[in-house]
């Protein structure tokens, strides 16, 4: 049995930082204590050297592009980047090609991940206007949730039939996650700006086209429908100040029926960055104003927003360098998400305990993930060592995304991931991802 002893760590868990050791046997944590001695001669010792030991981050929203879009990324390449970035589990979205809107297609994705994934994985089933029976067949213990696009998406995945939408909310046997943007508002805004600028429409208009109003109309409808039907709702990638009024911090997370997520890019960038970054920060929903960003931070810290995720969605540079109207939305983030949040810690915007709460503990709680997201005896050993004082520069040669670029390119981060363990296996150490594809299918206690 693989035995690993992590010594001299600053362990971050459940709002506390304490110095100690962690013993791993096989896939599991078997002891957490101030000091642990090796139990056998073949015990591998990792000296954390006083650095932070955190539970691996759980990214509840990624697009790894497989099947059908693998020139942008695939499960193997993007999960490799994820573990290098301290993300040990991911939940992938259904807008691949073909769309994952049947359980047959969904299970094909699970089978592929079992072969190649470096990180633990789950996949959402996509809802459409006409696949209610597939939604009903979902096993809550084996599938992360049902994804509904209330804004434009790939293929047939825009759910714009009011009756169909309500039936999905009523019938879903598990958590519903939503992308909220009002399609009619977006189309009207787009027409207005195309008439004004034609094909030369600048990317700076993206947050005016995919506007705060479009977000609020859609998210408020989703929240109202969840309250009406009693559905368990999780709202992805919030981006506006107005939407923060839809969410509460009055209940403990375990009692909330409506939860919320914010993504790295909406916490980091603002509309002032379009001038320099252009389409590289073109996401849906759009990066909006500094005031919106400040409101997101406030809600994140006071508990109205529960989770930090990436919405990792790679495209090639050739695709992104097209004119604004042709350039796709989305960007790669899994390799740099944890260190970006540690950068925010260095700026005094957030504590390390809060980073762990929002990126590890809370995703595990919201999705009821079995024995992950915490540093506890009996839990899977998904662990990450972060040196908060080891600067590095993001360059082409150290970017692991298949698309080969990052919106953080040339940025100097103050913190670095030095070790990542997945299910007790050391899969990443000091710039090198080992060829150990030990990711497991996530299970859910529902």
CSV table of C-alpha atoms in Angstrom, one decimal:
chain,number,residue,atom,x,y,z
A,1,UNK,CA,0.0,0.0,0.0
A,2,UNK,CA,1.2,3.5,-0.9
A,3,UNK,CA,2.1,5.3,2.3
A,4,UNK,CA,2.9,9.0,2.4
A,5,UNK,CA,3.7,11.3,5.3
A,6,UNK,CA,3.5,15.1,4.8
A,7,UNK,CA,5.5,16.8,7.6
A,8,UNK,CA,5.9,20.4,8.8
A,9,UNK,CA,2.8,21.7,7.1
A,10,UNK,CA,0.7,24.7,7.9
A,11,UNK,CA,-2.6,22.9,7.5
A,12,UNK,CA,-5.6,24.9,6.4
A,13,UNK,CA,-8.9,23.3,7.2
A,14,UNK,CA,-12.4,24.5,8.4
A,15,UNK,CA,-11.4,28.0,9.2
A,16,UNK,CA,-8.2,27.2,11.1
A,17,UNK,CA,-4.5,27.1,10.2
A,18,UNK,CA,-2.3,24.9,12.4
A,19,UNK,CA,1.1,23.3,12.1
A,20,UNK,CA,1.1,19.6,11.8
A,21,UNK,CA,1.6,16.4,9.8
A,22,UNK,CA,-0.7,14.3,7.7
A,23,UNK,CA,-0.4,10.5,7.1
A,24,UNK,CA,-1.8,8.9,4.0
A,25,UNK,CA,-2.3,5.2,3.4
A,26,UNK,CA,-3.5,4.2,0.0
A,27,UNK,CA,-6.1,6.7,-1.1
A,28,UNK,CA,-7.0,8.0,2.3
A,29,UNK,CA,-5.9,10.3,5.1
A,30,UNK,CA,-5.5,8.1,8.2
A,31,UNK,CA,-4.0,10.6,10.7
A,32,UNK,CA,-3.7,14.3,11.2
A,33,UNK,CA,-1.7,15.4,14.2
A,34,UNK,CA,0.9,17.8,15.5
A,35,UNK,CA,3.7,15.3,14.9
A,36,UNK,CA,3.6,11.9,13.2
A,37,UNK,CA,6.4,9.4,13.0
A,38,UNK,CA,6.8,7.2,9.9
A,39,UNK,CA,5.1,3.8,10.5
A,40,UNK,CA,7.3,1.8,8.1
A,41,UNK,CA,10.6,2.0,6.2
A,42,UNK,CA,8.9,2.4,2.8
A,43,UNK,CA,6.9,5.4,3.9
A,44,UNK,CA,7.5,8.3,1.5
A,45,UNK,CA,8.1,11.6,3.4
A,46,UNK,CA,7.2,15.0,1.9
A,47,UNK,CA,8.6,17.9,3.8
A,48,UNK,CA,6.1,20.8,3.4
A,49,UNK,CA,8.8,23.1,4.9
A,50,UNK,CA,6.3,25.3,6.7
A,51,UNK,CA,4.2,25.9,3.5
A,52,UNK,CA,0.4,25.8,3.4
A,53,UNK,CA,-1.3,22.4,3.0
A,54,UNK,CA,-4.8,22.8,1.6
A,55,UNK,CA,-7.5,20.4,0.4
A,56,UNK,CA,-7.4,20.1,-3.3
A,57,UNK,CA,-9.7,22.7,-5.0
A,58,UNK,CA,-13.0,21.4,-6.5
A,59,UNK,CA,-13.9,23.3,-9.6
A,60,UNK,CA,-17.6,23.0,-10.1
A,61,UNK,CA,-17.6,24.4,-13.7
A,62,UNK,CA,-15.2,23.6,-16.5
A,63,UNK,CA,-15.4,22.9,-20.2
A,64,UNK,CA,-12.7,20.4,-21.2
A,65,UNK,CA,-13.9,20.2,-24.8
A,66,UNK,CA,-14.1,16.5,-25.2
A,67,UNK,CA,-15.7,15.1,-27.3
A,68,UNK,CA,-15.9,17.1,-30.5
A,69,UNK,CA,-13.9,20.2,-29.8
A,70,UNK,CA,-10.5,18.6,-28.9
A,71,UNK,CA,-8.4,21.0,-30.9
A,72,UNK,CA,-9.1,23.5,-28.1
A,73,UNK,CA,-8.5,21.1,-25.2
A,74,UNK,CA,-9.4,17.6,-23.9
A,75,UNK,CA,-9.9,15.8,-20.7
A,76,UNK,CA,-6.3,14.6,-20.5
A,77,UNK,CA,-4.6,18.0,-21.3
A,78,UNK,CA,-6.9,20.1,-19.2
A,79,UNK,CA,-6.9,17.8,-16.2
A,80,UNK,CA,-3.1,17.8,-16.3
A,81,UNK,CA,-3.2,21.6,-16.2
A,82,UNK,CA,-5.8,21.4,-13.3
A,83,UNK,CA,-3.6,19.3,-11.0
A,84,UNK,CA,-0.6,21.5,-11.7
A,85,UNK,CA,-2.9,24.4,-10.5
A,86,UNK,CA,-4.0,22.6,-7.4
A,87,UNK,CA,-7.5,21.6,-8.7
A,88,UNK,CA,-7.9,17.9,-7.8
A,89,UNK,CA,-11.6,17.5,-8.8
A,90,UNK,CA,-13.7,19.0,-11.6
A,91,UNK,CA,-17.3,19.0,-12.8
A,92,UNK,CA,-17.5,19.3,-16.5
A,93,UNK,CA,-20.3,20.9,-18.5
A,94,UNK,CA,-22.4,19.3,-21.3
A,95,UNK,CA,-22.0,21.6,-24.2
A,96,UNK,CA,-19.5,19.4,-26.0
A,97,UNK,CA,-20.2,17.9,-29.4
A,98,UNK,CA,-22.4,16.0,-29.4
A,99,UNK,CA,-24.1,17.7,-26.5
A,100,UNK,CA,-24.3,15.5,-23.4
A,101,UNK,CA,-28.1,15.5,-23.2
A,102,UNK,CA,-28.6,11.7,-22.9
A,103,UNK,CA,-27.2,9.3,-20.4
A,104,UNK,CA,-25.6,7.3,-23.2
A,105,UNK,CA,-23.5,10.2,-24.3
A,106,UNK,CA,-22.8,11.2,-20.6
A,107,UNK,CA,-21.5,7.7,-19.8
A,108,UNK,CA,-19.1,7.8,-22.8
A,109,UNK,CA,-17.6,10.9,-21.3
A,110,UNK,CA,-17.2,9.1,-17.9
A,111,UNK,CA,-15.5,6.2,-19.7
A,112,UNK,CA,-13.1,8.5,-21.4
A,113,UNK,CA,-12.2,10.3,-18.2
A,114,UNK,CA,-11.6,7.0,-16.4
A,115,UNK,CA,-8.9,6.3,-19.0
A,116,UNK,CA,-7.1,9.6,-19.1
A,117,UNK,CA,-8.0,12.0,-16.3
A,118,UNK,CA,-5.3,13.2,-13.8
A,119,UNK,CA,-8.0,14.7,-11.6
A,120,UNK,CA,-11.3,13.4,-10.1
A,121,UNK,CA,-14.3,14.0,-12.3
A,122,UNK,CA,-18.0,14.3,-12.8
A,123,UNK,CA,-20.1,15.4,-15.7
A,124,UNK,CA,-23.4,17.3,-15.8
A,125,UNK,CA,-26.3,16.2,-18.0
A,126,UNK,CA,-27.6,19.0,-20.2
A,127,UNK,CA,-31.2,19.9,-20.2
A,128,UNK,CA,-33.1,20.8,-23.4
A,129,UNK,CA,-36.6,21.8,-24.3
A,130,UNK,CA,-37.4,18.1,-25.0
A,131,UNK,CA,-35.3,15.8,-22.9
A,132,UNK,CA,-37.3,15.7,-19.7
A,133,UNK,CA,-37.3,11.9,-19.6
A,134,UNK,CA,-33.4,11.9,-19.6
A,135,UNK,CA,-33.4,14.4,-16.8
A,136,UNK,CA,-35.7,12.1,-14.7
A,137,UNK,CA,-33.4,9.2,-15.2
A,138,UNK,CA,-30.4,10.9,-13.6
A,139,UNK,CA,-28.9,9.1,-10.6
A,140,UNK,CA,-28.1,11.7,-8.0
A,141,UNK,CA,-25.4,9.5,-6.5
A,142,UNK,CA,-23.4,9.3,-9.8
A,143,UNK,CA,-24.0,12.5,-11.6
A,144,UNK,CA,-23.2,16.0,-10.3
A,145,UNK,CA,-26.3,17.7,-11.6
A,146,UNK,CA,-28.5,19.0,-14.4
A,147,UNK,CA,-27.1,22.0,-16.4
A,148,UNK,CA,-29.6,24.5,-17.9
A,149,UNK,CA,-28.4,27.2,-20.3
A,150,UNK,CA,-30.8,30.1,-20.1
A,151,UNK,CA,-28.5,32.0,-22.5
A,152,UNK,CA,-27.2,30.9,-25.8
A,153,UNK,CA,-25.1,27.8,-26.0
A,154,UNK,CA,-23.9,25.0,-28.4
A,155,UNK,CA,-26.4,23.0,-30.4
A,156,UNK,CA,-29.9,22.5,-28.9
A,157,UNK,CA,-29.1,23.5,-25.3
A,158,UNK,CA,-30.9,26.8,-24.9
A,159,UNK,CA,-34.0,26.1,-22.8
A,160,UNK,CA,-36.4,28.9,-23.8
A,161,UNK,CA,-39.7,27.0,-23.5
A,162,UNK,CA,-41.3,28.2,-20.3
A,163,UNK,CA,-43.4,25.1,-19.8
A,164,UNK,CA,-40.4,22.8,-20.4
A,165,UNK,CA,-38.3,24.8,-18.0
A,166,UNK,CA,-40.8,24.6,-15.2
A,167,UNK,CA,-41.2,20.8,-15.7
A,168,UNK,CA,-37.4,20.4,-15.4
A,169,UNK,CA,-37.3,22.4,-12.2
A,170,UNK,CA,-40.2,20.3,-10.8
A,171,UNK,CA,-38.9,16.9,-11.9
A,172,UNK,CA,-35.1,17.1,-11.5
A,173,UNK,CA,-33.9,14.4,-9.1
A,174,UNK,CA,-30.8,16.4,-8.3
A,175,UNK,CA,-29.2,19.8,-8.2
A,176,UNK,CA,-29.9,22.2,-11.1
A,177,UNK,CA,-27.1,24.5,-12.2
A,178,UNK,CA,-27.9,27.4,-14.5
A,179,UNK,CA,-26.2,29.8,-16.9
A,180,UNK,CA,-28.3,33.0,-16.6
A,181,UNK,CA,-28.5,35.5,-19.4
A,182,UNK,CA,-31.6,36.7,-21.1
A,183,UNK,CA,-31.4,35.9,-24.8
A,184,UNK,CA,-33.9,38.5,-26.1
A,185,UNK,CA,-32.1,41.3,-24.3
A,186,UNK,CA,-28.8,40.2,-25.7
A,187,UNK,CA,-30.1,40.0,-29.2
A,188,UNK,CA,-31.6,43.5,-29.0
A,189,UNK,CA,-28.4,45.0,-27.6
A,190,UNK,CA,-26.3,43.3,-30.3
A,191,UNK,CA,-28.5,44.6,-33.1
A,192,UNK,CA,-28.2,48.1,-31.7
A,193,UNK,CA,-24.4,48.1,-31.6
A,194,UNK,CA,-23.9,46.3,-34.9
A,195,UNK,CA,-26.0,49.0,-36.5
A,196,UNK,CA,-23.7,51.6,-35.0
A,197,UNK,CA,-20.3,49.9,-35.5
A,198,UNK,CA,-20.8,47.2,-38.1
A,199,UNK,CA,-18.1,44.5,-38.4
A,200,UNK,CA,-15.7,46.8,-36.5
A,201,UNK,CA,-17.6,46.4,-33.2
A,202,UNK,CA,-15.0,46.6,-30.4
A,203,UNK,CA,-14.8,44.0,-27.6
A,204,UNK,CA,-15.3,46.8,-25.1
A,205,UNK,CA,-19.0,46.6,-25.9
A,206,UNK,CA,-19.2,43.0,-24.8
A,207,UNK,CA,-20.5,43.9,-21.3
A,208,UNK,CA,-23.0,46.3,-22.9
A,209,UNK,CA,-24.3,43.7,-25.2
A,210,UNK,CA,-24.4,40.9,-22.6
A,211,UNK,CA,-25.5,43.4,-20.1
A,212,UNK,CA,-26.2,43.5,-16.4
A,213,UNK,CA,-29.9,43.7,-17.3
A,214,UNK,CA,-29.7,40.5,-19.3
A,215,UNK,CA,-28.1,38.7,-16.4
A,216,UNK,CA,-30.6,40.0,-13.8
A,217,UNK,CA,-33.7,39.2,-15.9
A,218,UNK,CA,-32.5,35.6,-16.3
A,219,UNK,CA,-31.1,34.9,-12.8
A,220,UNK,CA,-34.1,36.5,-11.0
A,221,UNK,CA,-36.4,34.2,-13.1
A,222,UNK,CA,-34.4,31.2,-12.2
A,223,UNK,CA,-34.4,32.0,-8.5
A,224,UNK,CA,-38.2,32.7,-8.6
A,225,UNK,CA,-38.8,29.4,-10.3
A,226,UNK,CA,-36.7,27.5,-7.8
A,227,UNK,CA,-38.7,29.1,-4.9
A,228,UNK,CA,-41.9,28.2,-6.7
A,229,UNK,CA,-41.0,24.6,-7.4
A,230,UNK,CA,-38.7,23.8,-4.4
A,231,UNK,CA,-35.9,22.9,-6.8
A,232,UNK,CA,-32.3,22.8,-5.5
A,233,UNK,CA,-30.7,25.6,-7.6
A,234,UNK,CA,-27.1,26.6,-8.0
A,235,UNK,CA,-26.4,29.7,-10.1
A,236,UNK,CA,-23.2,29.7,-12.0
A,237,UNK,CA,-20.8,32.6,-12.7
A,238,UNK,CA,-22.6,35.7,-11.3
A,239,UNK,CA,-21.2,38.9,-12.7
A,240,UNK,CA,-23.3,41.9,-11.5
A,241,UNK,CA,-24.0,43.9,-8.4
A,242,UNK,CA,-27.8,43.8,-9.0
A,243,UNK,CA,-27.8,40.0,-8.8
A,244,UNK,CA,-26.4,40.0,-5.3
A,245,UNK,CA,-29.8,41.0,-3.9
A,246,UNK,CA,-31.1,37.6,-5.1
A,247,UNK,CA,-29.0,35.6,-2.6
A,248,UNK,CA,-29.0,35.3,1.2
A,249,UNK,CA,-26.4,34.7,3.9
A,250,UNK,CA,-29.0,34.2,6.6
A,251,UNK,CA,-28.8,30.3,6.5
A,252,UNK,CA,-25.9,27.9,7.0
A,253,UNK,CA,-24.8,26.6,3.6
A,254,UNK,CA,-26.1,23.1,4.4
A,255,UNK,CA,-29.6,24.6,4.7
A,256,UNK,CA,-29.6,26.7,1.6
A,257,UNK,CA,-31.7,25.6,-1.4
A,258,UNK,CA,-30.4,28.3,-3.6
A,259,UNK,CA,-26.6,28.8,-3.8
A,260,UNK,CA,-24.3,30.9,-5.9
A,261,UNK,CA,-20.9,30.9,-7.6
A,262,UNK,CA,-18.5,33.5,-8.9
A,263,UNK,CA,-15.6,32.9,-11.2
A,264,UNK,CA,-12.0,34.0,-11.1
A,265,UNK,CA,-12.2,36.3,-14.0
A,266,UNK,CA,-15.1,38.3,-12.6
A,267,UNK,CA,-13.2,38.8,-9.4
A,268,UNK,CA,-10.0,39.8,-11.2
A,269,UNK,CA,-10.8,41.8,-14.3
A,270,UNK,CA,-13.1,44.7,-15.1
A,271,UNK,CA,-14.3,46.4,-18.2
A,272,UNK,CA,-11.2,48.7,-18.1
A,273,UNK,CA,-9.2,45.6,-19.1
A,274,UNK,CA,-10.8,45.1,-22.5
A,275,UNK,CA,-8.6,47.8,-24.0
A,276,UNK,CA,-5.4,45.7,-23.3
A,277,UNK,CA,-6.8,42.2,-23.3
A,278,UNK,CA,-9.6,42.4,-25.9
A,279,UNK,CA,-11.1,39.0,-26.8
A,280,UNK,CA,-8.8,37.2,-24.3
A,281,UNK,CA,-11.2,38.3,-21.6
A,282,UNK,CA,-14.4,37.8,-23.6
A,283,UNK,CA,-16.5,35.5,-21.4
A,284,UNK,CA,-20.2,34.8,-21.1
A,285,UNK,CA,-21.4,36.4,-18.8
A,286,UNK,CA,-19.2,39.3,-19.6
A,287,UNK,CA,-16.6,40.9,-17.3
A,288,UNK,CA,-18.3,44.1,-16.2
A,289,UNK,CA,-17.6,47.2,-14.2
A,290,UNK,CA,-15.3,47.8,-11.2
A,291,UNK,CA,-18.5,48.5,-9.2
A,292,UNK,CA,-19.8,45.1,-10.2
A,293,UNK,CA,-16.5,43.5,-9.3
A,294,UNK,CA,-16.5,45.2,-5.9
A,295,UNK,CA,-20.1,44.0,-5.2
A,296,UNK,CA,-19.1,40.4,-6.1
A,297,UNK,CA,-16.2,40.6,-3.6
A,298,UNK,CA,-18.5,41.9,-0.9
A,299,UNK,CA,-21.0,39.1,-1.5
A,300,UNK,CA,-18.3,36.5,-1.6
A,301,UNK,CA,-16.9,37.5,1.8
A,302,UNK,CA,-20.3,37.9,3.5
A,303,UNK,CA,-21.6,34.5,2.4
A,304,UNK,CA,-24.2,35.4,-0.3
A,305,UNK,CA,-21.8,33.8,-2.9
A,306,UNK,CA,-20.7,30.3,-1.8
A,307,UNK,CA,-18.2,29.1,-4.4
A,308,UNK,CA,-15.2,30.3,-6.5
A,309,UNK,CA,-14.8,28.4,-9.8
A,310,UNK,CA,-13.2,28.9,-13.2
A,311,UNK,CA,-15.6,28.3,-16.0
A,312,UNK,CA,-12.4,27.1,-17.7
A,313,UNK,CA,-13.3,27.2,-21.4
A,314,UNK,CA,-10.3,27.1,-23.8
A,315,UNK,CA,-10.2,28.3,-27.4
A,316,UNK,CA,-7.3,28.5,-29.7
A,317,UNK,CA,-5.5,31.9,-30.1
A,318,UNK,CA,-6.4,31.8,-33.7
A,319,UNK,CA,-10.1,31.7,-32.7
A,320,UNK,CA,-9.7,34.4,-30.1
A,321,UNK,CA,-7.8,36.7,-32.4
A,322,UNK,CA,-10.7,36.9,-34.8
A,323,UNK,CA,-12.7,40.2,-34.9
A,324,UNK,CA,-15.0,40.5,-31.8
A,325,UNK,CA,-18.2,39.3,-33.5
A,326,UNK,CA,-16.5,36.1,-34.6
A,327,UNK,CA,-14.3,35.4,-31.6
A,328,UNK,CA,-15.8,32.8,-29.2
A,329,UNK,CA,-16.3,33.5,-25.5
A,330,UNK,CA,-14.3,31.7,-22.8
A,331,UNK,CA,-10.8,31.2,-21.7
A,332,UNK,CA,-8.4,28.8,-19.9
A,333,UNK,CA,-8.1,29.2,-16.1
A,334,UNK,CA,-7.6,25.9,-14.2
A,335,UNK,CA,-3.8,26.1,-13.9
A,336,UNK,CA,-3.8,29.6,-12.4
A,337,UNK,CA,-7.0,29.8,-10.4
A,338,UNK,CA,-5.6,28.9,-7.0
A,339,UNK,CA,-2.5,31.1,-7.3
A,340,UNK,CA,-4.7,33.9,-8.5
A,341,UNK,CA,-6.7,33.7,-5.3
A,342,UNK,CA,-3.5,33.5,-3.3
A,343,UNK,CA,-2.5,36.7,-5.1
A,344,UNK,CA,-5.7,38.3,-3.7
A,345,UNK,CA,-4.7,37.1,-0.3
A,346,UNK,CA,-1.4,38.9,-0.7
A,347,UNK,CA,-3.4,42.0,-1.6
A,348,UNK,CA,-5.4,41.7,1.6
A,349,UNK,CA,-8.7,41.0,-0.2
A,350,UNK,CA,-9.3,37.5,1.2
A,351,UNK,CA,-7.8,35.1,3.8
A,352,UNK,CA,-6.4,31.7,3.0
A,353,UNK,CA,-9.0,30.1,5.2
A,354,UNK,CA,-11.7,31.8,3.1
A,355,UNK,CA,-10.1,30.7,-0.1
A,356,UNK,CA,-10.2,27.1,1.1
A,357,UNK,CA,-13.8,27.5,2.2
A,358,UNK,CA,-14.9,28.8,-1.2
A,359,UNK,CA,-12.8,26.5,-3.4
A,360,UNK,CA,-12.7,23.2,-1.5
A,361,UNK,CA,-15.1,23.0,1.4
A,362,UNK,CA,-18.2,24.6,-0.1
A,363,UNK,CA,-18.2,22.8,-3.5
A,364,UNK,CA,-18.0,19.5,-1.6
A,365,UNK,CA,-20.9,20.6,0.6
A,366,UNK,CA,-23.1,22.0,-2.2
A,367,UNK,CA,-22.8,18.9,-4.4
A,368,UNK,CA,-22.7,16.5,-1.4
A,369,UNK,CA,-19.4,15.0,-2.7
A,370,UNK,CA,-18.3,11.9,-0.9
A,371,UNK,CA,-15.3,12.4,1.3
A,372,UNK,CA,-13.5,15.2,-0.5
A,373,UNK,CA,-12.8,18.9,0.1
A,374,UNK,CA,-11.5,18.6,3.6
A,375,UNK,CA,-8.3,17.5,5.4
A,376,UNK,CA,-10.0,14.8,7.6
A,377,UNK,CA,-9.3,11.3,8.7
A,378,UNK,CA,-11.1,8.9,6.4
A,379,UNK,CA,-11.3,11.4,3.5
A,380,UNK,CA,-9.6,10.9,0.2
A,381,UNK,CA,-6.1,12.4,0.1
A,382,UNK,CA,-6.6,15.2,-2.4
A,383,UNK,CA,-4.0,17.6,-1.1
A,384,UNK,CA,-2.0,20.6,-2.3
A,385,UNK,CA,1.1,22.3,-1.0
A,386,UNK,CA,1.3,26.0,-1.7
A,387,UNK,CA,4.4,28.1,-1.2
A,388,UNK,CA,3.0,31.6,-0.7
A,389,UNK,CA,6.4,33.1,-1.0
A,390,UNK,CA,7.8,31.6,-4.2
A,391,UNK,CA,7.3,34.0,-7.1
A,392,UNK,CA,7.0,32.9,-10.7
A,393,UNK,CA,6.1,34.3,-14.1
A,394,UNK,CA,3.5,32.9,-16.4
A,395,UNK,CA,5.1,32.2,-19.7
A,396,UNK,CA,4.3,30.2,-22.9
A,397,UNK,CA,6.7,27.5,-21.8
A,398,UNK,CA,5.0,26.8,-18.5
A,399,UNK,CA,1.4,27.0,-19.7
A,400,UNK,CA,-0.1,23.5,-19.8
A,401,UNK,CA,-3.4,24.2,-21.5
A,402,UNK,CA,-3.7,22.6,-24.9
A,403,UNK,CA,-4.6,26.0,-26.4
A,404,UNK,CA,-1.2,27.3,-25.2
A,405,UNK,CA,-2.2,30.7,-23.8
A,406,UNK,CA,-3.5,32.3,-20.6
A,407,UNK,CA,-5.1,35.7,-19.8
A,408,UNK,CA,-2.5,35.8,-17.0
A,409,UNK,CA,0.5,35.5,-19.4
A,410,UNK,CA,3.5,37.6,-18.3
A,411,UNK,CA,1.9,38.1,-14.8
A,412,UNK,CA,4.2,37.5,-11.8
A,413,UNK,CA,2.4,35.5,-9.2
A,414,UNK,CA,3.8,35.6,-5.6
A,415,UNK,CA,2.6,32.0,-4.8
A,416,UNK,CA,3.3,28.7,-6.4
A,417,UNK,CA,1.8,25.2,-6.2
A,418,UNK,CA,4.7,22.8,-5.3
A,419,UNK,CA,2.9,19.5,-4.8
A,420,UNK,CA,-0.5,18.0,-5.7
A,421,UNK,CA,-1.8,14.6,-4.5
A,422,UNK,CA,-4.9,13.0,-6.0
A,423,UNK,CA,-6.2,10.0,-4.1
A,424,UNK,CA,-3.0,9.7,-2.3
A,425,UNK,CA,-0.8,9.7,-5.4
A,426,UNK,CA,1.8,12.5,-5.9
A,427,UNK,CA,0.8,13.6,-9.4
A,428,UNK,CA,2.5,16.9,-9.5
A,429,UNK,CA,5.7,18.2,-8.1
A,430,UNK,CA,7.7,21.4,-8.9
A,431,UNK,CA,6.6,22.0,-12.5
A,432,UNK,CA,6.3,18.3,-13.5
A,433,UNK,CA,3.0,16.4,-13.9
A,434,UNK,CA,3.8,12.7,-13.4
A,435,UNK,CA,2.1,10.3,-15.8
A,436,UNK,CA,-0.2,9.0,-13.0
A,437,UNK,CA,-3.8,9.2,-14.2
A,438,UNK,CA,-5.5,8.3,-10.9
A,439,UNK,CA,-8.6,10.5,-11.1
A,440,UNK,CA,-11.8,8.8,-9.9
A,441,UNK,CA,-15.4,9.3,-10.6
A,442,UNK,CA,-16.9,11.5,-7.9
A,443,UNK,CA,-19.7,10.0,-5.9
A,444,UNK,CA,-22.4,12.0,-4.1
A,445,UNK,CA,-24.1,11.4,-0.8
A,446,UNK,CA,-27.6,12.1,-1.9
